[in-house]
Short mmCIF file of C-alpha atoms and ligand atoms in Angstrom, two decimals:
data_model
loop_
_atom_site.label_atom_id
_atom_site.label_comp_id
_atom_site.label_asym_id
_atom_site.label_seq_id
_atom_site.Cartn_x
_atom_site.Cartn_y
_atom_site.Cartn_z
CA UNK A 1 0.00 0.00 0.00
CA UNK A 2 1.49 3.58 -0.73
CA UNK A 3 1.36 5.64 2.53
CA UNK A 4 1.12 9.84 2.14
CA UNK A 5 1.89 11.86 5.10
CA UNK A 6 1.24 15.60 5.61
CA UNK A 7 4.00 17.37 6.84
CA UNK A 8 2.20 20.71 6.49
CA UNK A 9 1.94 23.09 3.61
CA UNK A 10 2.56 21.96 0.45
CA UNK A 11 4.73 19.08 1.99
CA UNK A 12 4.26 15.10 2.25
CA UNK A 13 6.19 11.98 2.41
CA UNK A 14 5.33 9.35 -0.12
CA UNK A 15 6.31 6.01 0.63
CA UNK A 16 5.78 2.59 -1.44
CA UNK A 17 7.26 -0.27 -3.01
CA UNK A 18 10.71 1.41 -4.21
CA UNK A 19 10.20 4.36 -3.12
CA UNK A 20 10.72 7.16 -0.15
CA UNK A 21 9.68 10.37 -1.38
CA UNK A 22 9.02 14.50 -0.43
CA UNK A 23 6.76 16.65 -2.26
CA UNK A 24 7.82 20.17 -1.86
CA UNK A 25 10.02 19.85 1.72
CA UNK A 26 9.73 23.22 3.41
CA UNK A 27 10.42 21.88 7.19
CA UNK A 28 12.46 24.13 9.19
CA UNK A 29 10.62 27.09 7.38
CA UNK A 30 7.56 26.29 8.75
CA UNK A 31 6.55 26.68 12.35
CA UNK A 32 3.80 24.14 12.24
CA UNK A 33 6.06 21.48 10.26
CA UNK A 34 5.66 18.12 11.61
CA UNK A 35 8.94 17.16 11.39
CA UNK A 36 12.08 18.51 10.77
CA UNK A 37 14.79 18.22 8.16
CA UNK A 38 17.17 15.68 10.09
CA UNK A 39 14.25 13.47 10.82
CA UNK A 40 14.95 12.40 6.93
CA UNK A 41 17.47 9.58 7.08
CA UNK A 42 16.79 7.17 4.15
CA UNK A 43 14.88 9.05 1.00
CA UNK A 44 15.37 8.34 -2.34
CA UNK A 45 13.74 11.49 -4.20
CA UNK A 46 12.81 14.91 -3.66
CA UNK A 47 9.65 16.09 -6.15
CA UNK A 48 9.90 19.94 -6.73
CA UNK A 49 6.94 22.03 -8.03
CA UNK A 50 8.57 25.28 -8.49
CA UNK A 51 11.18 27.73 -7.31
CA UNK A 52 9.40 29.46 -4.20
CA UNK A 53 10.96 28.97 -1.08
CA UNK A 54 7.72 27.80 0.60
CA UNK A 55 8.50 24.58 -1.81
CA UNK A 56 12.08 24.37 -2.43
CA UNK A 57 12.08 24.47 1.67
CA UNK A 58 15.08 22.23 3.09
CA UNK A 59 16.00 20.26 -0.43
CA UNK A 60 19.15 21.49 -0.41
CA UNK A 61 20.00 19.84 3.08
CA UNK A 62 17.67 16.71 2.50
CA UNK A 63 19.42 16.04 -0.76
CA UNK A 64 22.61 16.15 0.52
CA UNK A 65 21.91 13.92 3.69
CA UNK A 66 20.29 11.27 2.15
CA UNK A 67 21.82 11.43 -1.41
CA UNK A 68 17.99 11.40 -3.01
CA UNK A 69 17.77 12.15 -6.42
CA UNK A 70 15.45 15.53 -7.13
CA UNK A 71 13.16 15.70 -9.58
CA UNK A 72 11.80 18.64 -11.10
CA UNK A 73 11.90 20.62 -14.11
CA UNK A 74 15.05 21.97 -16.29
CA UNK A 75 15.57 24.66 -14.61
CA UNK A 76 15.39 24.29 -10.92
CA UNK A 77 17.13 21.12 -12.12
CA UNK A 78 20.26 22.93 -13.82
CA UNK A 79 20.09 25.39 -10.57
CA UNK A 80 20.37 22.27 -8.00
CA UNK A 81 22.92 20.30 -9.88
CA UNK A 82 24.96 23.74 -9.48
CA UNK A 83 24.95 23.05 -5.95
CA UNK A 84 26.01 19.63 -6.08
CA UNK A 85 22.44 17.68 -6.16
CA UNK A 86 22.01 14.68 -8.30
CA UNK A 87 18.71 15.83 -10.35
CA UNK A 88 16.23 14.16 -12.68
CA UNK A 89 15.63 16.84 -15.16
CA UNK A 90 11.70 17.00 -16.84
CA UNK A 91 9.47 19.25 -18.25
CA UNK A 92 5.72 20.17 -18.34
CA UNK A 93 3.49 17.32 -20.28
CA UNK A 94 6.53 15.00 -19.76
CA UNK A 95 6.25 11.19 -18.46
CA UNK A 96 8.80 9.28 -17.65
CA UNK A 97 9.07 5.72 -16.17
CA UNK A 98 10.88 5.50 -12.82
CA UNK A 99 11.46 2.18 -11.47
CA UNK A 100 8.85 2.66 -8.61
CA UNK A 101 6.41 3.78 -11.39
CA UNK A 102 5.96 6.57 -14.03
CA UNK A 103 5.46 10.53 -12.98
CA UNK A 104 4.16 12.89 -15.60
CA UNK A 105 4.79 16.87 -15.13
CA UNK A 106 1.24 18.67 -14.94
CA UNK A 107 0.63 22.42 -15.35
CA UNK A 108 0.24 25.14 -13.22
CA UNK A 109 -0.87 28.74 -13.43
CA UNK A 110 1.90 30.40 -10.87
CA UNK A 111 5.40 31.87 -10.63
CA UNK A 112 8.40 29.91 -10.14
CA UNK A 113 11.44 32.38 -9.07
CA UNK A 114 14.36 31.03 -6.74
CA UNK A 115 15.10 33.17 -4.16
CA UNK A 116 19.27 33.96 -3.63
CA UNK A 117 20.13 36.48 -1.08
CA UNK A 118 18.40 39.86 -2.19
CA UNK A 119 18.27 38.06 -6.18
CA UNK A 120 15.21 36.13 -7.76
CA UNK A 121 16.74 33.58 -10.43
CA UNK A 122 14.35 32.02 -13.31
CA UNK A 123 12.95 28.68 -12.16
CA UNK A 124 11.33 28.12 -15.23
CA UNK A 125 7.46 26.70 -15.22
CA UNK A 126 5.61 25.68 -11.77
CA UNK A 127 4.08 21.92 -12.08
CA UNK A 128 1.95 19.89 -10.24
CA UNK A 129 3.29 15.79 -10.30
CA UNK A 130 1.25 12.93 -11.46
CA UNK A 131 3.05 10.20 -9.34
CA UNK A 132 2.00 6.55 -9.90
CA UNK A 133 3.08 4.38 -6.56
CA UNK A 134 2.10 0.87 -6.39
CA UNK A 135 -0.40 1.03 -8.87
CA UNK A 136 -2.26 3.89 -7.78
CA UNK A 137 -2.43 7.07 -9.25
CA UNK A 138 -1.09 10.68 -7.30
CA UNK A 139 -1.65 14.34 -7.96
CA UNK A 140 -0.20 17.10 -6.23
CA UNK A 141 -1.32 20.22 -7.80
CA UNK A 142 1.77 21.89 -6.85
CA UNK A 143 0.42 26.16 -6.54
CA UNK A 144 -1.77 26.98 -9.09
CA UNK A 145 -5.08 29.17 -9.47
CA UNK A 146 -7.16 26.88 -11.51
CA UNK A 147 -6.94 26.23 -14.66
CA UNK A 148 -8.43 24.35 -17.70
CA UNK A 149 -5.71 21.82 -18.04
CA UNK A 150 -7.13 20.03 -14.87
CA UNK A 151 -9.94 19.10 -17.14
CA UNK A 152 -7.33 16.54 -18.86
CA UNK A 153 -6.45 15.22 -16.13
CA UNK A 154 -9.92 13.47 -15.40
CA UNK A 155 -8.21 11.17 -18.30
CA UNK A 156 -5.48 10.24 -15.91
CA UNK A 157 -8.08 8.56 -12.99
CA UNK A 158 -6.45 10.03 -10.02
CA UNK A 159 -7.12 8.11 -6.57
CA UNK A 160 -5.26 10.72 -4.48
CA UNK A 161 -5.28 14.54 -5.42
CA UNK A 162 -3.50 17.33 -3.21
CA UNK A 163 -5.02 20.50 -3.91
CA UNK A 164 -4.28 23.94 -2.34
CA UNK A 165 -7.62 25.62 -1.02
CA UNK A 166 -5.98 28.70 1.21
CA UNK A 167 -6.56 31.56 -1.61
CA UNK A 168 -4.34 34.41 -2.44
CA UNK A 169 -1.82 32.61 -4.20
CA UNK A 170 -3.75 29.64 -5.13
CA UNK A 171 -7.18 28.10 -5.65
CA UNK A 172 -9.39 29.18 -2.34
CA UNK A 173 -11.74 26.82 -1.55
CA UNK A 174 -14.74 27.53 -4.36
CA UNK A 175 -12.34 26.87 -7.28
CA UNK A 176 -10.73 23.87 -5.38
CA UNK A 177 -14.12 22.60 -6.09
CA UNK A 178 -14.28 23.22 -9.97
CA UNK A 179 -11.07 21.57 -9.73
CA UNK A 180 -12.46 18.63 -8.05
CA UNK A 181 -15.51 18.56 -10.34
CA UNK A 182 -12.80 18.85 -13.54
CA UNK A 183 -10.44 16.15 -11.99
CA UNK A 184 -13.00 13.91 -10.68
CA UNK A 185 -10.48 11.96 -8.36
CA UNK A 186 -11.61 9.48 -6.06
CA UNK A 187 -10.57 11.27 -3.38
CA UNK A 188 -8.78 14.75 -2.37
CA UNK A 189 -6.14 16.07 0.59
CA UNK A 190 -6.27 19.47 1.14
CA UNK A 191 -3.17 21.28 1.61
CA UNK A 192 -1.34 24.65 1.16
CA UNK A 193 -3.89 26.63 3.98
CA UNK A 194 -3.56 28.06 7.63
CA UNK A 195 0.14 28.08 7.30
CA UNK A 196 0.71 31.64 6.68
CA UNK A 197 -2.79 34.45 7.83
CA UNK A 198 -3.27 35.19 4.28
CA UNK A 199 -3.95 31.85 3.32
CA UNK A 200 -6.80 30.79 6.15
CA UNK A 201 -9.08 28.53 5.67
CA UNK A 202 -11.70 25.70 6.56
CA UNK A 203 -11.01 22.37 5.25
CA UNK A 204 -14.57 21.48 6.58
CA UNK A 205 -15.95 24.10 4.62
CA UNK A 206 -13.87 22.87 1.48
CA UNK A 207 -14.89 19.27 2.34
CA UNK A 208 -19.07 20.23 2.94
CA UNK A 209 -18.95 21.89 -0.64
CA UNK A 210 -17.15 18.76 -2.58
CA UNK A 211 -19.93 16.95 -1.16
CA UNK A 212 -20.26 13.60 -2.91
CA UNK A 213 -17.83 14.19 -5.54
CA UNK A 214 -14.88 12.90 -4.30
CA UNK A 215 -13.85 11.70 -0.59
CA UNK A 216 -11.87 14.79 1.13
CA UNK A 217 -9.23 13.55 4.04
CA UNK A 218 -8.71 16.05 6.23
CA UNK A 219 -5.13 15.14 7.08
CA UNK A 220 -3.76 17.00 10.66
CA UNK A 221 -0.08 17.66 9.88
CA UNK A 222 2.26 14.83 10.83
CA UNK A 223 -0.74 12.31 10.03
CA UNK A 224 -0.49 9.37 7.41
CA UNK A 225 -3.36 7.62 5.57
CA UNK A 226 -2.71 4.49 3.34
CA UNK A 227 -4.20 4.20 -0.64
NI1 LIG B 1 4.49 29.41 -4.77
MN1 LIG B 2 3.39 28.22 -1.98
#
């Protein structure tokens, strides 16, 4: 069974047969984090949706602790390996088979700068990951307002979609429906809310207004559930 913990924000752990994963590790960055970055001892790749630090978070330590292999697109790619990281280079619409199982690049409507001292360097294109783990189907949205594309993506049967629903720099909780209703995944995690004031919001509320069109888990952060 693949196993998905919440670690807060945009971050979970994906485990499965041949494979220990993050999604977007920002750990010591975030108060509420459930667990910090030397809790990672054995981890063989780090998924990146795009440049912001809330995302990028602790790869740079993880990486380098554990050896994982990071995948994301070119450009954070090219800006990683510069700092000694072994990377997995992809690009939006891209599939590629992994031993574990095959992870497709999905689009997003956001920005994707990197952040060095007082200088923003081109990231290239946010994502969101379609991650297949033990024959079941994952979709982390990555940030993104929502967008048309997620109508494809119904295609793909997800069993598992991560969606943001805090607002302001993402989907708030009305268009994390649409997406829902576009997607049509069997069920949905909320994520990307209450960690910073600007992004509140109710994952009840979210999960009241989905309603019978997908299950919503309401994961507390540091909590697991099994697909
Ligand atoms: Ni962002
Ligand atoms: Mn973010």
């Amino acid at each position: 069974m693949a196993k998905v913990t919440y670690l807060g924000h945009a971050a979970f752990y994906i485990e499965g047969k041949g494979i220990k994963a993050l999604i977007d590790p920002f750990l010591s960055g975030n108060p509420s984090s459930a667990w910090k970055p030397s809790d990672v001892k054995e981890l063989d790749y780090i998924f990146i949706t795009h440049g912001h630090d809330d995302h990028l978070g602790d790869t740079l330590q993880i990486a380098k602790d554990t050896n994982a292999t990071v995948i994301a697109n070119a450009e954070i790619s090219a800006y990683l390996t510069s700092k000694g990281l072994k990377c997995h280079s992809m690009h939006v619409g891209g599939r590629y088979a992994f031993p574990f199982g095959r992870v497709k690049l999905t689009p997003a409507w956001h920005g994707s700068g990197i952040t060095e001292g007082d200088q923003t360097l081109c990231g290239g294109t946010p994502c969101g990951f379609l991650i297949e783990v033990e024959g079941k189907k994952l979709y982390h949205a990555g940030d993104t307002g929502l967008t048309m594309e997620m109508k494809l993506l119904e295609q793909e049967q997800v069993d598992l979609a991560m969606l943001p629903i805090g607002g302001n720099y993402v989907m708030d909780i009305d268009d994390a429906v649409r997406a829902v209703e576009f997607i049509k995944p069997k069920k949905v995690v909320p994520m990307h809310y209450d960690t910073f004031p600007v992004i509140k919001a109710d994952p009840h509320e979210f999960q009241s207004k989905v309603g019978s069109l997908a299950e919503v888990i309401i994961l507390e952060i540091g909590q697991s559930y099994e697909i």
